[in-house]
């Protein structure tokens, strides 16, 4: 696998948005302009902390038309797998880092008559870039953002610029008080729903919508693989002839990378299919949105970025 | 020139409910749902049915409830289509739209559904009745209705058109191409194919 081409960017500004959120503005390190991303696109950051290399995917929140900078919002998670803690504690304005070209797995649908956006927590980020476009084009939309009560203010501020263009609601009162079925049931024909946030929220959106008769083609999810932790296990890499230990708070992909193997990846969220590897032995606990139900049942492959072993050991064709 | 093997020719299935839908609206251009078009186990009571009676005076059916099991009659297909447009504009997600009838009717319904934002996943079509084709002349863009023969005279430019199997969903019509473009006057005999 040849490494994807990267861009070199300089951290132009770091702006704290709340207790655990920071916005990073990245500019081309050597002048010029950045490639135009599609709304909903994300970039892969390669972060180097001494000898340790971390790769994290973040959605772009800056308008697609702004080519002088990319902006991302990073949450400092309690059980950080390294990348977000590094960005929060060690990254400084002026630092130069490598990023991949923007990739879009979460596009707005051109045929939609209305766009319904449902974000949970930091899942707001790809939806912010959708909002730029929806507002600029005067398209019909409705947005619901779920969050912890103490963060409602931060999200309200982030969403304020789009409020007058459509209907936006921030729900800081928890999932129980959020009438998901009611919202989905009253959407006009031709609505597409886009959801990003914790896996449980995205699953609730998808299952509630299909129970209400929404066709699969109008339900769109963006996964973030924040649930890649779990019980520790061992992965034997048959081709490389090495065995890696996958820790509780680490993904299989991160463990493989830590062992010095450059595994293919793009979204690091179980969506793009890039990190698929054949399984020779062992049972997989599938957590991705890429493999079909049949592929998952056959246990022939695993998505390294989000899935884990169900037992103590896996043997992979890697 | 008879084997056309063209992929755009639509295929149809016997009418069957899509259990994933929440509300089911079935439209037919006739007074009843043709019984030969439905799949086994078809239950009309699961659908809200719209029919066309082709009479200027409609039978008094004061209640036009929008629920499964109700039937609403229309004067003409045009009458039905304008009500359909208005109805779809205020429908919510979960609706499934079904149509049973001749091809031109089906694809007119498709056009109305698509305009309202329905995807192919939310519509089902069953062919029934005449196989007569609506022909779109690729030369003058005129439409000739109810064509049952392999060759037809265009209602617009008078050209002898070969009736192709190429169907345009956007125009809801089959394509007609001048048959004697290279050798004027050399027109094969028309065969009755689409009765
Ligand atoms: S990197 Fe995209 S599915 Fe794993």
Short mmCIF file of C-alpha atoms and ligand atoms in Angstrom, two decimals:
data_model
loop_
_atom_site.label_atom_id
_atom_site.label_comp_id
_atom_site.label_asym_id
_atom_site.label_seq_id
_atom_site.Cartn_x
_atom_site.Cartn_y
_atom_site.Cartn_z
CA UNK A 1 0.00 0.00 0.00
CA UNK A 2 1.52 3.30 -1.00
CA UNK A 3 0.95 6.15 1.38
CA UNK A 4 -1.68 8.65 0.24
CA UNK A 5 -0.27 12.04 -0.73
CA UNK A 6 -0.25 14.51 2.12
CA UNK A 7 -0.39 18.27 2.52
CA UNK A 8 1.74 20.22 4.91
CA UNK A 9 -0.17 22.73 7.05
CA UNK A 10 0.67 25.15 9.82
CA UNK A 11 -1.56 25.63 12.86
CA UNK A 12 -2.57 29.26 12.43
CA UNK A 13 -4.84 29.58 15.42
CA UNK A 14 -6.09 27.56 18.37
CA UNK A 15 -9.30 28.81 19.90
CA UNK A 16 -10.86 27.27 23.04
CA UNK A 17 -14.63 26.86 22.61
CA UNK A 18 -15.56 25.35 25.94
CA UNK A 19 -14.14 23.20 28.67
CA UNK A 20 -13.15 20.37 26.34
CA UNK A 21 -13.45 21.76 22.81
CA UNK A 22 -10.90 23.62 20.74
CA UNK A 23 -11.07 24.94 17.22
CA UNK A 24 -7.91 24.66 15.13
CA UNK A 25 -7.36 26.73 12.01
CA UNK A 26 -4.82 25.21 9.61
CA UNK A 27 -3.18 27.11 6.74
CA UNK A 28 -0.94 25.90 3.93
CA UNK A 29 2.59 25.70 5.34
CA UNK A 30 4.17 26.81 2.09
CA UNK A 31 1.62 29.36 0.90
CA UNK A 32 -0.87 28.88 -1.91
CA UNK A 33 -4.34 27.44 -1.49
CA UNK A 34 -5.75 24.24 -0.09
CA UNK A 35 -7.84 21.88 -2.25
CA UNK A 36 -11.60 22.63 -2.21
CA UNK A 37 -13.29 20.13 0.07
CA UNK A 38 -16.87 18.95 -0.41
CA UNK A 39 -19.25 19.86 2.43
CA UNK A 40 -19.17 17.01 4.96
CA UNK A 41 -15.58 16.06 4.14
CA UNK A 42 -12.97 15.08 6.69
CA UNK A 43 -9.17 15.08 6.80
CA UNK A 44 -6.74 12.66 8.35
CA UNK A 45 -4.14 14.30 10.60
CA UNK A 46 -0.79 12.64 11.14
CA UNK A 47 0.53 13.70 14.53
CA UNK A 48 4.05 12.99 15.72
CA UNK A 49 4.88 12.90 19.39
CA UNK A 50 8.51 11.90 19.58
CA UNK A 51 8.68 8.48 17.96
CA UNK A 52 4.95 7.91 18.29
CA UNK A 53 2.79 8.49 15.23
CA UNK A 54 -0.95 9.03 15.65
CA UNK A 55 -3.55 9.38 12.92
CA UNK A 56 -6.89 10.98 13.63
CA UNK A 57 -9.76 11.89 11.31
CA UNK A 58 -11.63 15.18 11.80
CA UNK A 59 -14.46 16.74 9.85
CA UNK A 60 -13.84 20.13 8.32
CA UNK A 61 -16.07 22.81 9.78
CA UNK A 62 -14.87 25.69 7.63
CA UNK A 63 -16.89 26.69 4.55
CA UNK A 64 -15.97 24.65 1.49
CA UNK A 65 -15.24 27.87 -0.39
CA UNK A 66 -12.55 29.00 2.08
CA UNK A 67 -9.30 27.72 0.61
CA UNK A 68 -6.89 29.75 2.72
CA UNK A 69 -7.58 27.54 5.75
CA UNK A 70 -9.20 24.38 7.04
CA UNK A 71 -10.88 24.41 10.43
CA UNK A 72 -11.51 21.45 12.69
CA UNK A 73 -13.00 21.16 16.17
CA UNK A 74 -11.37 18.69 18.52
CA UNK A 75 -12.85 17.31 21.70
CA UNK A 76 -10.55 16.33 24.50
CA UNK A 77 -11.89 12.89 25.43
CA UNK A 78 -11.33 11.41 28.86
CA UNK A 79 -10.00 8.15 27.44
CA UNK A 80 -7.99 9.73 24.69
CA UNK A 81 -6.25 7.36 22.34
CA UNK A 82 -3.56 9.96 22.00
CA UNK A 83 -4.47 12.23 19.11
CA UNK A 84 -6.98 14.48 20.80
CA UNK A 85 -4.93 14.77 24.00
CA UNK A 86 -1.89 15.65 21.91
CA UNK A 87 -3.76 18.38 20.06
CA UNK A 88 -5.19 19.79 23.28
CA UNK A 89 -2.00 19.74 25.35
CA UNK A 90 0.98 19.85 23.07
CA UNK A 91 0.04 21.36 19.74
CA UNK A 92 0.99 25.04 19.49
CA UNK A 93 0.20 27.80 17.04
CA UNK A 94 2.89 27.74 14.36
CA UNK A 95 3.45 23.96 14.48
CA UNK A 96 3.51 22.22 11.11
CA UNK A 97 1.67 18.94 10.63
CA UNK A 98 0.77 16.63 7.76
CA UNK A 99 -2.80 16.09 6.66
CA UNK A 100 -4.35 13.92 3.98
CA UNK A 101 -6.44 15.32 1.16
CA UNK A 102 -10.07 15.88 2.18
CA UNK A 103 -12.30 12.86 1.65
CA UNK A 104 -16.06 13.02 1.61
CA UNK A 105 -18.11 10.05 2.75
CA UNK A 106 -21.00 12.17 4.01
CA UNK A 107 -22.21 14.32 1.12
CA UNK A 108 -25.44 16.30 0.99
CA UNK A 109 -27.91 14.70 -1.40
CA UNK A 110 -28.71 16.85 -4.41
CA UNK A 111 -32.18 15.40 -4.88
CA UNK A 112 -33.39 16.07 -1.34
CA UNK A 113 -36.35 18.42 -0.96
CA UNK A 114 -35.42 18.99 2.67
CA UNK A 115 -32.39 18.17 4.81
CA UNK A 116 -32.83 16.98 8.40
CA UNK A 117 -29.61 17.09 10.42
CA UNK A 118 -29.30 15.32 13.78
CA UNK A 119 -26.03 15.76 15.67
CA UNK A 120 -24.91 14.34 18.99
CA UNK A 121 -22.08 16.10 20.86
CA UNK A 122 -18.97 16.55 18.75
CA UNK A 123 -20.88 14.88 15.89
CA UNK A 124 -21.92 18.43 15.11
CA UNK A 125 -18.73 18.99 13.10
CA UNK A 126 -19.59 17.58 9.65
CA UNK A 127 -23.07 19.05 10.00
CA UNK A 128 -21.58 22.53 10.46
CA UNK A 129 -20.06 22.34 7.01
CA UNK A 130 -23.39 21.14 5.63
CA UNK A 131 -25.05 24.16 7.23
CA UNK A 132 -22.70 26.55 5.42
CA UNK A 133 -23.85 25.14 2.11
CA UNK A 134 -27.53 24.83 2.97
CA UNK A 135 -27.62 28.44 4.06
CA UNK A 136 -25.61 29.69 1.09
CA UNK A 137 -27.91 27.92 -1.35
CA UNK A 138 -31.11 28.80 0.51
CA UNK A 139 -32.09 25.12 0.84
CA UNK A 140 -34.68 23.88 3.27
CA UNK A 141 -33.31 22.33 6.46
CA UNK A 142 -33.96 21.50 10.09
CA UNK A 143 -31.24 20.79 12.62
CA UNK A 144 -31.34 19.12 16.02
CA UNK A 145 -28.24 19.04 18.18
CA UNK A 146 -28.13 16.87 21.30
CA UNK A 147 -25.61 17.61 23.99
CA UNK A 148 -24.84 17.68 27.69
CA UNK A 149 -26.63 20.55 29.49
CA UNK A 150 -23.37 22.34 30.30
CA UNK A 151 -22.40 22.42 26.63
CA UNK A 152 -25.66 23.75 25.25
CA UNK A 153 -24.25 27.29 25.24
CA UNK A 154 -21.19 26.32 23.18
CA UNK A 155 -23.29 24.54 20.56
CA UNK A 156 -25.84 27.34 20.45
CA UNK A 157 -23.02 29.76 19.70
CA UNK A 158 -21.64 27.51 16.94
CA UNK A 159 -25.08 27.22 15.36
CA UNK A 160 -26.11 30.86 15.79
CA UNK A 161 -24.94 31.98 12.33
CA UNK A 162 -27.40 29.60 10.63
CA UNK A 163 -30.43 30.15 12.83
CA UNK A 164 -32.17 32.68 10.65
CA UNK A 165 -31.84 30.47 7.54
CA UNK A 166 -33.65 27.43 8.93
CA UNK A 167 -34.95 25.74 11.99
CA UNK A 168 -32.29 24.88 14.60
CA UNK A 169 -32.82 23.39 18.03
CA UNK A 170 -30.25 22.50 20.67
CA UNK A 171 -31.42 19.81 23.08
CA UNK A 172 -29.38 19.94 26.27
CA UNK A 173 -31.85 17.89 28.23
CA UNK A 174 -30.79 14.41 27.24
CA UNK A 175 -32.07 11.75 24.90
CA UNK A 176 -35.14 10.86 26.98
CA UNK A 177 -36.72 14.26 26.37
CA UNK A 178 -35.86 14.28 22.68
CA UNK A 179 -38.84 13.22 20.55
CA UNK A 180 -36.92 11.51 17.76
CA UNK A 181 -39.89 9.52 16.43
CA UNK A 182 -42.07 12.63 16.40
CA UNK A 183 -39.48 14.61 14.44
CA UNK A 184 -38.94 11.83 11.90
CA UNK A 185 -42.68 11.17 11.50
CA UNK A 186 -43.56 14.73 10.50
CA UNK A 187 -40.93 15.25 7.80
CA UNK A 188 -42.26 15.99 4.32
CA UNK A 189 -41.75 13.55 1.44
CA UNK A 190 -38.35 13.86 -0.12
CA UNK A 191 -36.50 14.57 3.15
CA UNK A 192 -33.06 13.10 3.70
CA UNK A 193 -31.74 12.65 7.25
CA UNK A 194 -28.04 13.00 8.14
CA UNK A 195 -26.80 11.97 11.54
CA UNK A 196 -23.44 12.10 13.25
CA UNK A 197 -22.66 11.41 16.86
CA UNK A 198 -22.45 8.52 19.30
CA UNK A 199 -23.15 5.16 17.72
CA UNK A 200 -26.28 4.64 19.85
CA UNK A 201 -27.77 7.90 18.58
CA UNK A 202 -27.02 7.10 14.94
CA UNK A 203 -28.47 3.64 15.34
CA UNK A 204 -31.60 5.06 16.99
CA UNK A 205 -32.03 7.49 14.08
CA UNK A 206 -31.61 4.73 11.49
CA UNK A 207 -33.91 2.19 13.14
CA UNK A 208 -36.60 4.71 14.07
CA UNK A 209 -36.58 6.16 10.57
CA UNK A 210 -36.87 2.76 8.88
CA UNK A 211 -39.66 1.75 11.25
CA UNK A 212 -41.48 4.88 10.11
CA UNK A 213 -41.09 3.90 6.47
CA UNK A 214 -38.02 5.92 5.48
CA UNK A 215 -36.15 4.13 2.68
CA UNK A 216 -32.51 3.25 3.38
CA UNK A 217 -31.36 5.58 0.60
CA UNK A 218 -32.54 8.62 2.58
CA UNK A 219 -30.77 7.82 5.85
CA UNK A 220 -27.13 8.91 6.07
CA UNK A 221 -24.69 8.30 8.93
CA UNK A 222 -21.16 9.52 9.57
CA UNK A 223 -19.31 7.33 12.03
CA UNK A 224 -16.45 8.49 14.17
CA UNK A 225 -15.20 5.26 15.67
CA UNK A 226 -15.12 6.72 19.15
CA UNK A 227 -16.19 3.32 20.40
CA UNK A 228 -13.15 1.45 19.25
CA UNK A 229 -12.09 0.48 22.76
CA UNK A 230 -13.01 -2.76 24.48
CA UNK A 231 -11.44 -5.85 26.01
CA UNK A 232 -7.75 -6.32 25.21
CA UNK A 233 -6.79 -9.03 22.72
CA UNK A 234 -3.92 -10.24 20.58
CA UNK A 235 -3.70 -9.97 16.81
CA UNK A 236 -1.32 -12.22 14.93
CA UNK A 237 -0.29 -10.60 11.64
CA UNK A 238 0.40 -13.63 9.49
CA UNK A 239 2.22 -11.94 6.62
CA UNK A 240 4.43 -9.74 8.75
CA UNK A 241 4.97 -12.56 11.21
CA UNK A 242 4.41 -10.46 14.28
CA UNK A 243 1.90 -10.41 17.08
CA UNK A 244 0.47 -7.16 18.44
CA UNK A 245 -1.29 -6.55 21.72
CA UNK A 246 -4.41 -4.41 21.40
CA UNK A 247 -5.10 -2.49 24.59
CA UNK A 248 -8.43 -1.52 26.11
CA UNK A 249 -8.44 2.07 24.90
CA UNK A 250 -6.70 1.39 21.63
CA UNK A 251 -8.11 0.36 18.27
CA UNK A 252 -6.72 -2.58 16.32
CA UNK A 253 -5.58 -0.13 13.64
CA UNK A 254 -3.68 1.94 16.20
CA UNK A 255 -2.02 -1.15 17.63
CA UNK A 256 -0.95 -2.24 14.15
CA UNK A 257 0.41 1.24 13.43
CA UNK A 258 2.24 1.31 16.75
CA UNK A 259 3.98 -1.89 15.66
CA UNK A 260 5.35 0.02 12.69
CA UNK A 261 3.02 -1.36 10.03
CA UNK A 262 1.55 1.17 7.63
CA UNK A 263 -1.99 -0.16 7.32
CA UNK A 264 -4.31 1.48 4.80
CA UNK A 265 -6.98 3.77 6.22
CA UNK A 266 -9.02 6.79 5.25
CA UNK A 267 -11.93 7.54 7.58
CA UNK A 268 -10.90 5.69 10.73
CA UNK A 269 -14.59 5.43 11.48
CA UNK A 270 -15.74 2.19 9.87
CA UNK A 271 -17.27 3.86 6.84
CA UNK A 272 -14.90 3.96 3.88
CA UNK A 273 -13.80 0.35 3.54
CA UNK A 274 -10.14 1.21 3.08
CA UNK A 275 -8.83 -0.72 6.10
CA UNK A 276 -10.49 -4.04 5.28
CA UNK A 277 -8.27 -7.04 6.03
CA UNK A 278 -8.96 -10.78 5.66
CA UNK A 279 -9.40 -12.76 8.83
CA UNK A 280 -7.72 -16.17 8.85
CA UNK A 281 -8.68 -17.26 12.33
CA UNK A 282 -10.77 -16.01 15.23
CA UNK A 283 -14.12 -14.32 15.63
CA UNK A 284 -14.71 -10.62 14.98
CA UNK A 285 -16.95 -8.22 16.83
CA UNK A 286 -18.00 -6.05 13.89
CA UNK A 287 -18.60 -2.36 14.59
CA UNK A 288 -18.38 -0.86 11.12
CA UNK A 289 -20.95 0.44 8.67
CA UNK A 290 -19.09 -0.86 5.64
CA UNK A 291 -19.40 -4.64 5.50
CA UNK A 292 -22.78 -6.11 4.58
CA UNK A 293 -24.69 -8.26 7.04
CA UNK A 294 -23.65 -11.36 5.07
CA UNK A 295 -19.99 -10.38 5.05
CA UNK A 296 -20.14 -9.81 8.79
CA UNK A 297 -21.77 -13.17 9.38
CA UNK A 298 -19.20 -15.00 7.26
CA UNK A 299 -16.39 -13.62 9.47
CA UNK A 300 -14.07 -13.39 6.48
CA UNK A 301 -12.91 -9.81 7.00
CA UNK A 302 -12.45 -7.10 9.60
CA UNK A 303 -12.34 -3.32 9.46
CA UNK A 304 -9.19 -2.54 11.44
CA UNK A 305 -10.21 0.95 12.48
CA UNK A 306 -13.26 0.13 14.61
CA UNK A 307 -13.77 -3.63 14.99
CA UNK A 308 -12.21 -5.93 17.56
CA UNK A 309 -11.84 -9.60 18.46
CA UNK A 310 -14.68 -11.31 20.20
CA UNK A 311 -12.27 -13.76 21.79
CA UNK A 312 -8.65 -13.51 22.89
CA UNK A 313 -6.97 -13.70 19.51
CA UNK A 314 -7.32 -13.00 15.81
CA UNK A 315 -5.09 -14.07 12.93
CA UNK A 316 -5.07 -11.54 10.11
CA UNK A 317 -3.79 -11.63 6.55
CA UNK A 318 -1.62 -8.56 7.05
CA UNK B 1 -34.24 -4.51 -36.54
CA UNK B 2 -36.63 -6.56 -34.46
CA UNK B 3 -34.27 -7.72 -31.76
CA UNK B 4 -33.90 -4.62 -29.74
CA UNK B 5 -32.48 -6.01 -26.46
CA UNK B 6 -32.58 -2.61 -24.89
CA UNK B 7 -32.03 -2.22 -21.18
CA UNK B 8 -34.15 0.87 -20.64
CA UNK B 9 -37.29 -1.11 -21.32
CA UNK B 10 -38.88 -1.10 -17.86
CA UNK B 11 -39.78 -4.35 -16.13
CA UNK B 12 -42.74 -4.70 -13.86
CA UNK B 13 -43.76 -6.97 -11.01
CA UNK B 14 -47.25 -8.03 -9.90
CA UNK B 15 -48.63 -5.54 -7.41
CA UNK B 16 -47.53 -6.30 -3.87
CA UNK B 17 -47.41 -4.17 -0.75
CA UNK B 18 -44.04 -2.89 0.48
CA UNK B 19 -44.21 -3.78 4.17
CA UNK B 20 -41.57 -1.14 4.96
CA UNK B 21 -44.04 1.64 4.14
CA UNK B 22 -46.26 3.38 6.66
CA UNK B 23 -49.02 4.50 4.32
CA UNK B 24 -49.86 3.06 0.91
CA UNK B 25 -51.46 5.01 -1.91
CA UNK B 26 -52.45 3.10 -5.04
CA UNK B 27 -53.55 4.89 -8.21
CA UNK B 28 -55.18 3.25 -11.22
CA UNK B 29 -56.55 4.83 -14.43
CA UNK B 30 -59.61 2.58 -14.31
CA UNK B 31 -62.65 2.01 -12.11
CA UNK B 32 -61.18 -1.04 -10.41
CA UNK B 33 -57.79 -2.46 -9.66
CA UNK B 34 -57.21 -4.98 -12.48
CA UNK B 35 -57.28 -8.35 -10.73
CA UNK B 36 -54.77 -9.94 -13.12
CA UNK B 37 -52.10 -7.45 -12.06
CA UNK B 38 -51.93 -8.24 -8.38
CA UNK B 39 -49.72 -10.70 -6.56
CA UNK B 40 -51.13 -13.54 -4.54
CA UNK B 41 -52.36 -12.45 -1.14
CA UNK B 42 -52.96 -8.87 -2.28
CA UNK B 43 -55.29 -7.12 0.18
CA UNK B 44 -56.87 -3.95 -1.23
CA UNK B 45 -57.87 -2.87 2.26
CA UNK B 46 -54.21 -2.16 3.07
CA UNK B 47 -54.17 0.59 0.44
CA UNK B 48 -55.81 3.91 -0.02
CA UNK B 49 -57.01 3.57 -3.62
CA UNK B 50 -57.55 6.30 -6.21
CA UNK B 51 -59.47 5.32 -9.33
CA UNK B 52 -60.60 7.01 -12.53
CA UNK B 53 -64.24 6.59 -13.58
CA UNK B 54 -64.11 8.70 -16.76
CA UNK B 55 -67.47 10.34 -16.12
CA UNK B 56 -68.00 14.05 -15.71
CA UNK B 57 -70.47 13.49 -12.88
CA UNK B 58 -68.73 11.66 -10.08
CA UNK B 59 -70.71 9.27 -7.90
CA UNK B 60 -71.42 10.97 -4.61
CA UNK B 61 -68.58 9.92 -2.32
CA UNK B 62 -68.65 12.73 0.17
CA UNK B 63 -66.07 11.22 2.47
CA UNK B 64 -62.60 11.54 1.08
CA UNK B 65 -60.75 10.17 4.02
CA UNK B 66 -57.04 9.61 3.60
CA UNK B 67 -56.76 6.17 5.14
CA UNK B 68 -56.15 2.58 4.15
CA UNK B 69 -59.28 0.95 2.79
CA UNK B 70 -60.82 4.12 1.36
CA UNK B 71 -61.47 4.58 -2.34
CA UNK B 72 -61.62 7.93 -4.05
CA UNK B 73 -62.85 8.31 -7.63
CA UNK B 74 -61.66 10.87 -10.16
CA UNK B 75 -63.21 12.13 -13.35
CA UNK B 76 -60.14 11.68 -15.53
CA UNK B 77 -56.45 10.89 -15.28
CA UNK B 78 -55.73 14.64 -15.43
CA UNK B 79 -58.05 15.19 -12.48
CA UNK B 80 -56.25 12.46 -10.56
CA UNK B 81 -52.81 13.84 -11.38
CA UNK B 82 -53.55 17.33 -10.15
CA UNK B 83 -54.94 15.90 -6.89
CA UNK B 84 -51.88 13.67 -6.62
CA UNK B 85 -49.48 16.58 -6.94
CA UNK B 86 -51.32 18.50 -4.29
CA UNK B 87 -51.50 15.46 -2.03
CA UNK B 88 -47.81 14.53 -2.28
CA UNK B 89 -46.84 18.10 -1.49
CA UNK B 90 -48.31 17.74 1.98
CA UNK B 91 -47.45 14.07 2.61
CA UNK B 92 -44.89 12.96 5.19
CA UNK B 93 -42.09 10.41 4.94
CA UNK B 94 -43.19 6.79 5.00
CA UNK B 95 -45.60 6.97 2.07
CA UNK B 96 -45.38 4.37 -0.69
CA UNK B 97 -46.88 5.16 -4.05
CA UNK B 98 -48.16 2.36 -6.30
CA UNK B 99 -49.60 2.49 -9.79
CA UNK B 100 -51.20 -0.15 -11.97
CA UNK B 101 -52.04 0.56 -15.60
CA UNK B 102 -50.66 1.09 -19.09
CA UNK B 103 -47.09 2.23 -19.40
CA UNK B 104 -47.69 5.89 -20.16
CA UNK B 105 -49.89 6.20 -17.06
CA UNK B 106 -47.25 4.50 -14.90
CA UNK B 107 -44.49 6.81 -15.98
CA UNK B 108 -46.61 9.89 -15.63
CA UNK B 109 -47.15 8.80 -12.03
CA UNK B 110 -43.41 8.26 -11.70
CA UNK B 111 -42.80 11.81 -12.87
CA UNK B 112 -45.22 13.28 -10.34
CA UNK B 113 -43.69 11.15 -7.57
CA UNK B 114 -40.16 12.11 -8.46
CA UNK B 115 -41.04 15.78 -8.51
CA UNK B 116 -42.40 15.40 -4.98
CA UNK B 117 -39.10 13.87 -3.85
CA UNK B 118 -40.00 10.17 -3.91
CA UNK B 119 -37.12 7.86 -4.79
CA UNK B 120 -37.54 4.69 -6.87
CA UNK B 121 -37.34 2.80 -3.56
CA UNK B 122 -40.64 4.38 -2.53
CA UNK B 123 -42.64 3.65 -5.69
CA UNK B 124 -43.86 0.43 -7.28
CA UNK B 125 -45.34 -0.03 -10.72
CA UNK B 126 -47.30 -2.82 -12.32
CA UNK B 127 -48.15 -2.94 -15.97
CA UNK B 128 -51.70 -3.82 -16.93
CA UNK B 129 -53.96 -3.36 -19.92
CA UNK B 130 -52.91 -2.16 -23.33
CA UNK B 131 -49.30 -2.38 -24.38
CA UNK B 132 -49.86 0.59 -26.67
CA UNK B 133 -46.91 2.94 -26.56
CA UNK B 134 -46.50 6.65 -26.33
CA UNK B 135 -43.91 7.58 -28.92
CA UNK B 136 -41.58 10.54 -28.73
CA UNK B 137 -40.28 11.59 -32.13
CA UNK B 138 -36.54 12.24 -31.74
CA UNK B 139 -36.64 14.52 -34.79
CA UNK B 140 -39.49 16.93 -34.10
CA UNK B 141 -40.16 16.08 -30.43
CA UNK B 142 -43.86 15.54 -31.03
CA UNK B 143 -45.64 12.84 -29.07
CA UNK B 144 -47.86 10.25 -30.75
CA UNK B 145 -50.18 8.37 -28.40
CA UNK B 146 -51.54 4.83 -28.37
CA UNK B 147 -49.17 3.31 -30.89
CA UNK B 148 -49.57 -0.44 -31.34
CA UNK B 149 -47.47 -0.99 -34.44
CA UNK B 150 -43.75 -1.36 -35.16
CA UNK B 151 -43.80 1.61 -37.53
CA UNK B 152 -45.94 4.71 -37.07
CA UNK B 153 -46.44 8.04 -38.79
CA UNK B 154 -45.34 10.86 -36.49
CA UNK B 155 -48.22 13.09 -35.48
CA UNK B 156 -45.88 16.08 -35.63
CA UNK B 157 -43.64 15.87 -38.72
CA UNK B 158 -45.23 13.01 -40.61
CA UNK B 159 -42.03 10.95 -40.67
CA UNK B 160 -42.30 7.17 -40.67
CA UNK B 161 -40.96 6.28 -37.23
CA UNK B 162 -39.54 2.99 -36.12
CA UNK B 163 -40.82 2.30 -32.58
CA UNK B 164 -37.82 1.51 -30.43
CA UNK B 165 -37.64 -0.29 -27.09
CA UNK B 166 -35.70 2.63 -25.73
CA UNK B 167 -37.87 4.11 -23.02
CA UNK B 168 -37.24 7.52 -21.47
CA UNK B 169 -38.42 7.80 -17.89
CA UNK B 170 -38.09 11.53 -18.05
CA UNK B 171 -40.38 11.84 -21.06
CA UNK B 172 -42.47 8.81 -20.11
CA UNK B 173 -42.33 7.67 -23.74
CA UNK B 174 -40.61 5.30 -26.13
CA UNK B 175 -38.33 6.76 -28.77
CA UNK B 176 -39.36 6.87 -32.41
CA UNK B 177 -36.64 7.17 -35.07
CA UNK B 178 -37.18 7.84 -38.77
CA UNK B 179 -37.03 4.48 -40.49
CA UNK B 180 -36.27 5.65 -44.03
CA UNK B 181 -33.70 8.33 -43.27
CA UNK B 182 -31.07 6.69 -45.47
CA UNK B 183 -33.34 5.45 -48.25
CA UNK B 184 -36.34 7.81 -48.38
CA UNK B 185 -39.58 6.02 -49.06
CA UNK B 186 -38.16 2.60 -48.13
CA UNK B 187 -40.57 1.90 -45.28
CA UNK B 188 -41.12 -1.68 -44.17
CA UNK B 189 -44.66 -2.82 -43.47
CA UNK B 190 -45.89 -1.96 -40.00
CA UNK B 191 -46.52 -4.94 -37.75
CA UNK B 192 -49.07 -4.96 -34.96
CA UNK B 193 -46.82 -5.60 -31.94
CA UNK B 194 -48.08 -3.64 -28.98
CA UNK B 195 -51.78 -4.35 -28.80
S1 LIG C 1 -10.46 3.42 7.70
FE1 LIG C 1 -12.37 3.65 6.78
S2 LIG C 1 -13.37 1.83 7.30
FE2 LIG C 1 -11.56 1.73 8.41
#
